[in-house]
XYZ file of C-alpha atoms in Angstrom:
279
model
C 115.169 125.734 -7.246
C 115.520 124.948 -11.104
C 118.806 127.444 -10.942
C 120.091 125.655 -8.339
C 119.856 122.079 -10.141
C 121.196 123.809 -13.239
C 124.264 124.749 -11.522
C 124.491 121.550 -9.667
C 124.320 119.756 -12.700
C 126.478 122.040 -14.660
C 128.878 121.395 -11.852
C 128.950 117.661 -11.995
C 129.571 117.766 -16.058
C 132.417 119.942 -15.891
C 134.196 117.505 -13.304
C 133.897 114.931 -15.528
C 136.276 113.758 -18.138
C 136.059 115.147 -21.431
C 135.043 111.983 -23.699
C 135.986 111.783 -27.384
C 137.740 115.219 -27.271
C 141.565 115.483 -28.980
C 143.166 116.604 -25.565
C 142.481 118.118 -22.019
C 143.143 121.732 -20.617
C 145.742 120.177 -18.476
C 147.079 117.303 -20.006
C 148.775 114.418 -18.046
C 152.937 114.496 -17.804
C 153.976 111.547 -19.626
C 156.626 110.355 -22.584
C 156.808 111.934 -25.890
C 158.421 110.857 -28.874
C 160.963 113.250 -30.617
C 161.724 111.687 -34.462
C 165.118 113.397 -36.264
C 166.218 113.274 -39.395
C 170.257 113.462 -40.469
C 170.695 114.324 -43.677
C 174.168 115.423 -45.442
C 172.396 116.096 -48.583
C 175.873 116.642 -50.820
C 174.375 119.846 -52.375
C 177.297 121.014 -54.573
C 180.002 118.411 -54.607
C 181.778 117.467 -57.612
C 180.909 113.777 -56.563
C 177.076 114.945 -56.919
C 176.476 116.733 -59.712
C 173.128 116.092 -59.947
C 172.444 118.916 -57.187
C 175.313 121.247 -58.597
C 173.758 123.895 -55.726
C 170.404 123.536 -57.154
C 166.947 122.538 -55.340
C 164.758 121.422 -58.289
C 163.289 117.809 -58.659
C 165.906 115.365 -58.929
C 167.942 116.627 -56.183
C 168.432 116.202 -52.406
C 166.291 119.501 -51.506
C 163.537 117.807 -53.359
C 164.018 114.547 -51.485
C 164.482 115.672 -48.314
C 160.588 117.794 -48.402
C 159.020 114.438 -49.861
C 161.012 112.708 -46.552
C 159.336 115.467 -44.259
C 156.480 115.779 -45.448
C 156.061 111.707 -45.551
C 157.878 111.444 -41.565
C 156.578 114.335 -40.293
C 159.708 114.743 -38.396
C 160.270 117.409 -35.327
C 163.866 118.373 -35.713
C 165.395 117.994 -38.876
C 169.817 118.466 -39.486
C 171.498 118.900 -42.612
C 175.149 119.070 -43.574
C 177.009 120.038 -46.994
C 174.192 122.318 -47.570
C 174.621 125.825 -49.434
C 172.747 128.746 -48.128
C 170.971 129.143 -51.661
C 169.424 125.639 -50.944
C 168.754 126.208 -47.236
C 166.820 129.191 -48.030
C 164.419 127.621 -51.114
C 164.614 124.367 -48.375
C 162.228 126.533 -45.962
C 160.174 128.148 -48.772
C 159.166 124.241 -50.160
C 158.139 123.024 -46.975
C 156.372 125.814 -46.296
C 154.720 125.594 -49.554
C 154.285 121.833 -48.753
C 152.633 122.885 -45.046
C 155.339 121.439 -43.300
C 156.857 124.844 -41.931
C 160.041 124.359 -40.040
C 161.982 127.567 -38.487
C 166.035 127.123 -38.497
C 169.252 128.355 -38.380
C 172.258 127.860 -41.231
C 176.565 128.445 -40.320
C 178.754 128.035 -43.407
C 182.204 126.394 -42.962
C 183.309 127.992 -46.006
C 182.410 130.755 -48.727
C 183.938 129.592 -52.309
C 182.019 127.116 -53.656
C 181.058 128.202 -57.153
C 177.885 126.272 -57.427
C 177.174 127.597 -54.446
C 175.939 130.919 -56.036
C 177.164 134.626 -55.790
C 177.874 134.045 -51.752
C 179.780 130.831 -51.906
C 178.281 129.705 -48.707
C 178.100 126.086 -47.880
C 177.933 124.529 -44.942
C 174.909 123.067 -42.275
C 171.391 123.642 -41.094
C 169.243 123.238 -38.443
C 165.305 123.212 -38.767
C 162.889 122.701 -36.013
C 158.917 122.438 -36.371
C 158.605 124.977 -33.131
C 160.177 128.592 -33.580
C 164.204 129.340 -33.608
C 164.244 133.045 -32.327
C 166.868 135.002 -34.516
C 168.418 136.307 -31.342
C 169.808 132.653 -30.188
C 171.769 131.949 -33.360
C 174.449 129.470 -31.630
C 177.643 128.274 -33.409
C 180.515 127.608 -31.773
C 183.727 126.947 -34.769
C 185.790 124.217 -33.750
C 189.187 125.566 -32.377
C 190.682 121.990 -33.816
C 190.687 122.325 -37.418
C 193.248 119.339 -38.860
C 194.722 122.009 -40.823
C 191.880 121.541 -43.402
C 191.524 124.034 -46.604
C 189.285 123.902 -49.540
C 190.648 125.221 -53.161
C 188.153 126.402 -56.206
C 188.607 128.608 -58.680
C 191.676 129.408 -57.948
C 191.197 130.428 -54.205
C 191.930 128.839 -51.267
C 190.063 129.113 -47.869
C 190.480 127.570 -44.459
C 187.298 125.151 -43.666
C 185.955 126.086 -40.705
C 183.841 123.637 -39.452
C 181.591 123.796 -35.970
C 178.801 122.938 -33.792
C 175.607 124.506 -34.895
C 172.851 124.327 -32.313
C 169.278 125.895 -32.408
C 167.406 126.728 -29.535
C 163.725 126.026 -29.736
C 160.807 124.755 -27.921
C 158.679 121.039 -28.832
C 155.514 120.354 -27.139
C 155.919 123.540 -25.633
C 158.837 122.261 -24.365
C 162.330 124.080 -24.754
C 164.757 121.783 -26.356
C 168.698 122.314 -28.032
C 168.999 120.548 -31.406
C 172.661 120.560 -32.711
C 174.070 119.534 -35.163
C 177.845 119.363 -36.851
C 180.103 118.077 -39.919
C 183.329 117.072 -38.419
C 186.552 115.897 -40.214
C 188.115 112.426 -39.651
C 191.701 114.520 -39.667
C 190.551 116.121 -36.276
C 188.975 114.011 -33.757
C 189.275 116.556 -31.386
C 186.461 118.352 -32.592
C 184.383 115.040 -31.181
C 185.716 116.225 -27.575
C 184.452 119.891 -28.691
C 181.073 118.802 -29.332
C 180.631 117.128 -26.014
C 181.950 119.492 -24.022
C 179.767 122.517 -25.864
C 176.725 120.686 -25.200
C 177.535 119.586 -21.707
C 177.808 123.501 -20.834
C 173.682 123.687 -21.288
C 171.709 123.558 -18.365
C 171.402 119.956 -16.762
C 167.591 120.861 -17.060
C 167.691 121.774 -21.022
C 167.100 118.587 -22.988
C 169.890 118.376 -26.387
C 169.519 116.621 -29.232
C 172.722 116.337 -31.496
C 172.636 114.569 -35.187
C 175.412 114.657 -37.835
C 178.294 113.428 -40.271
C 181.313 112.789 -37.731
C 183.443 110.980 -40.844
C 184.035 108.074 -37.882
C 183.063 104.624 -37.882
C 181.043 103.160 -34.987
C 184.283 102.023 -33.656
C 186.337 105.110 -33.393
C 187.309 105.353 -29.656
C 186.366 109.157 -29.683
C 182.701 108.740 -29.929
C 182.505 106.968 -26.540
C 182.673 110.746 -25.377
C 179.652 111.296 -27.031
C 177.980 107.794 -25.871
C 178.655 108.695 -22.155
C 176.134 110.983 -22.140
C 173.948 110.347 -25.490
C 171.592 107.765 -26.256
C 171.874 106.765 -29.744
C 168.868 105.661 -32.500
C 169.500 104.695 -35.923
C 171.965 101.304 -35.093
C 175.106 100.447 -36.916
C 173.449 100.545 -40.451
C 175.652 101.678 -43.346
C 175.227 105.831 -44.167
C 177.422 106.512 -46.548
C 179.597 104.219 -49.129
C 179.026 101.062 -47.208
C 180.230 103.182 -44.280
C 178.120 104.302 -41.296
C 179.847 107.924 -40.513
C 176.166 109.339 -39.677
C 174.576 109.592 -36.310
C 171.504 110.312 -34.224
C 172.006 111.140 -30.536
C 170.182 112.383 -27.749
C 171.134 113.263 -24.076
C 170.299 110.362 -21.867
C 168.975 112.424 -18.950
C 165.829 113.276 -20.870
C 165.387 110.782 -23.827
C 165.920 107.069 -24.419
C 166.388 105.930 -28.027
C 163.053 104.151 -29.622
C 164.410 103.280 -32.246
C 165.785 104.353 -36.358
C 165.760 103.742 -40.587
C 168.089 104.687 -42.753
C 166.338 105.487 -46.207
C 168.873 105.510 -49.197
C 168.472 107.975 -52.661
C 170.340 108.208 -55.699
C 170.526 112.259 -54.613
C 173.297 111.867 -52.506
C 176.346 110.217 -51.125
C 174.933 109.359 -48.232
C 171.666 107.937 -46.914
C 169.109 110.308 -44.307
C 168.903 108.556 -41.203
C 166.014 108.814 -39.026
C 166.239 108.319 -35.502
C 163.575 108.345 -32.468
C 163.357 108.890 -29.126
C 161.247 108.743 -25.718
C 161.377 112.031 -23.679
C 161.514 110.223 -20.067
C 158.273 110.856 -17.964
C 158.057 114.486 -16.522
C 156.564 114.601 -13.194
């Protein structure tokens, strides 16, 4: 008889609702905010020589932890970035315990400050994993004809759409991200086609220096199928050339800052969004 109540009662408890506890074994499908931070953090040109390719205090590396670490973001994209900075980028915020896995592409490979590679380009950093084996970058087959001369040597710049495949809320989600030049709008209509090849079902997020003003007729391919966070706020030289976007089938925009530094040329732009009710 006692069993029996004991299991009765047992029974009752575990039907009930789990007051005061952090979360459920099954929690409820709802909305979830996804905040991203833009960031071209001018890491080794001549117009920033406070960076000069280094990641000590005073320069954009250093700014950009103190920015995670204070926003806590969950995707973070980064653009004239050398691979020397990218890589002590992820040992700081690990050191800061703000982890974030990523993936770097270099549009070029002769910038002296640079260090012994050259490499310079952009980054993508998630707070969930970014298996090795889905690397994505897709170089823009419009180019404008750019080059870039130092020391002496001239390179093509090849600039493209950098895109890490990861997973948020245990989630999977494409974050992308791209520096594109104002002499080749085209690669605007590269961008959204790439990222309309995903899956329908695969949520992308998409965040960086375009070089365009809100006005530019090209980016209405991108606002077709993005939602957009961060408004109309200058970025860059009294100029806003950075942007925030996120595919409209999963997310709506909740909203943006832009947070100015002496680091850089430009400001890092924050922008949120709503994931749209799962059910």
């Amino acid at each position: 008889m006692r069993r029996t109540a004991a299991s009765a009662a047992a029974a009752v408890l575990l039907a009930l609702p789990l007051a005061g506890c952090g979360r459920t074994a099954h929690p409820a499908p709802g909305p979830e905010t996804v905040r991203v931070l833009q960031y071209n953090l001018c890491g080794a040109a001549a117009g920033c020589r406070w960076n000069a390719g280094g990641s000590g205090p005073g320069t954009s590396v250093a700014r950009l932890v103190r920015e995670v670490v204070r926003r806590n973001p969950d995707l973070v994209t980064v653009n004239e970035i050398c691979l020397t900075q990218y890589t002590r980028l992820r040992r700081l915020l690990a050191g800061s315990g703000r982890r974030m896995d990523g993936t770097y592409a270099s549009s070029q490979d002769n910038v002296p400050a640079c260090g012994p590679t050259g490499r310079f380009g952009s980054a993508v950093l998630s707070r969930g994993n970014v298996p090795d084996g889905r690397r994505d970058y897709h170089p823009f087959t419009h180019t404008g004809g750019e080059t870039y001369t130092n020391a002496g040597r001239t390179v093509p710049v090849r600039r493209g759409l950098l895109c890490a495949h990861t997973r948020l809320g245990g989630q999977p989600l494409v974050a992308c991200t791209a520096h594109t030049s104002s002499a080749a709008p085209e690669q605007i209509r590269e961008i959204r086609d790439r990222t309309a090849g995903f899956p329908a079902t695969l949520p992308v997020v998409f965040a960086g220096d375009l070089n365009l003003p809100p006005g530019a007729p090209v980016l209405s391919l991108l606002r077709a199928r993005f939602a957009e966070a961060g408004g109309d706020r200058p970025t860059a030289g009294g100029r806003k050339i950075d942007y925030v976007f996120a595919d409209r089938r999963h997310f709506t925009a909740a909203g943006g800052a832009v947070r100015g530094g002496p680091e850089s040329d430009h400001a890092l732009l924050e922008g949120e969004f709503t994931r749209r009710g799962r059910t």
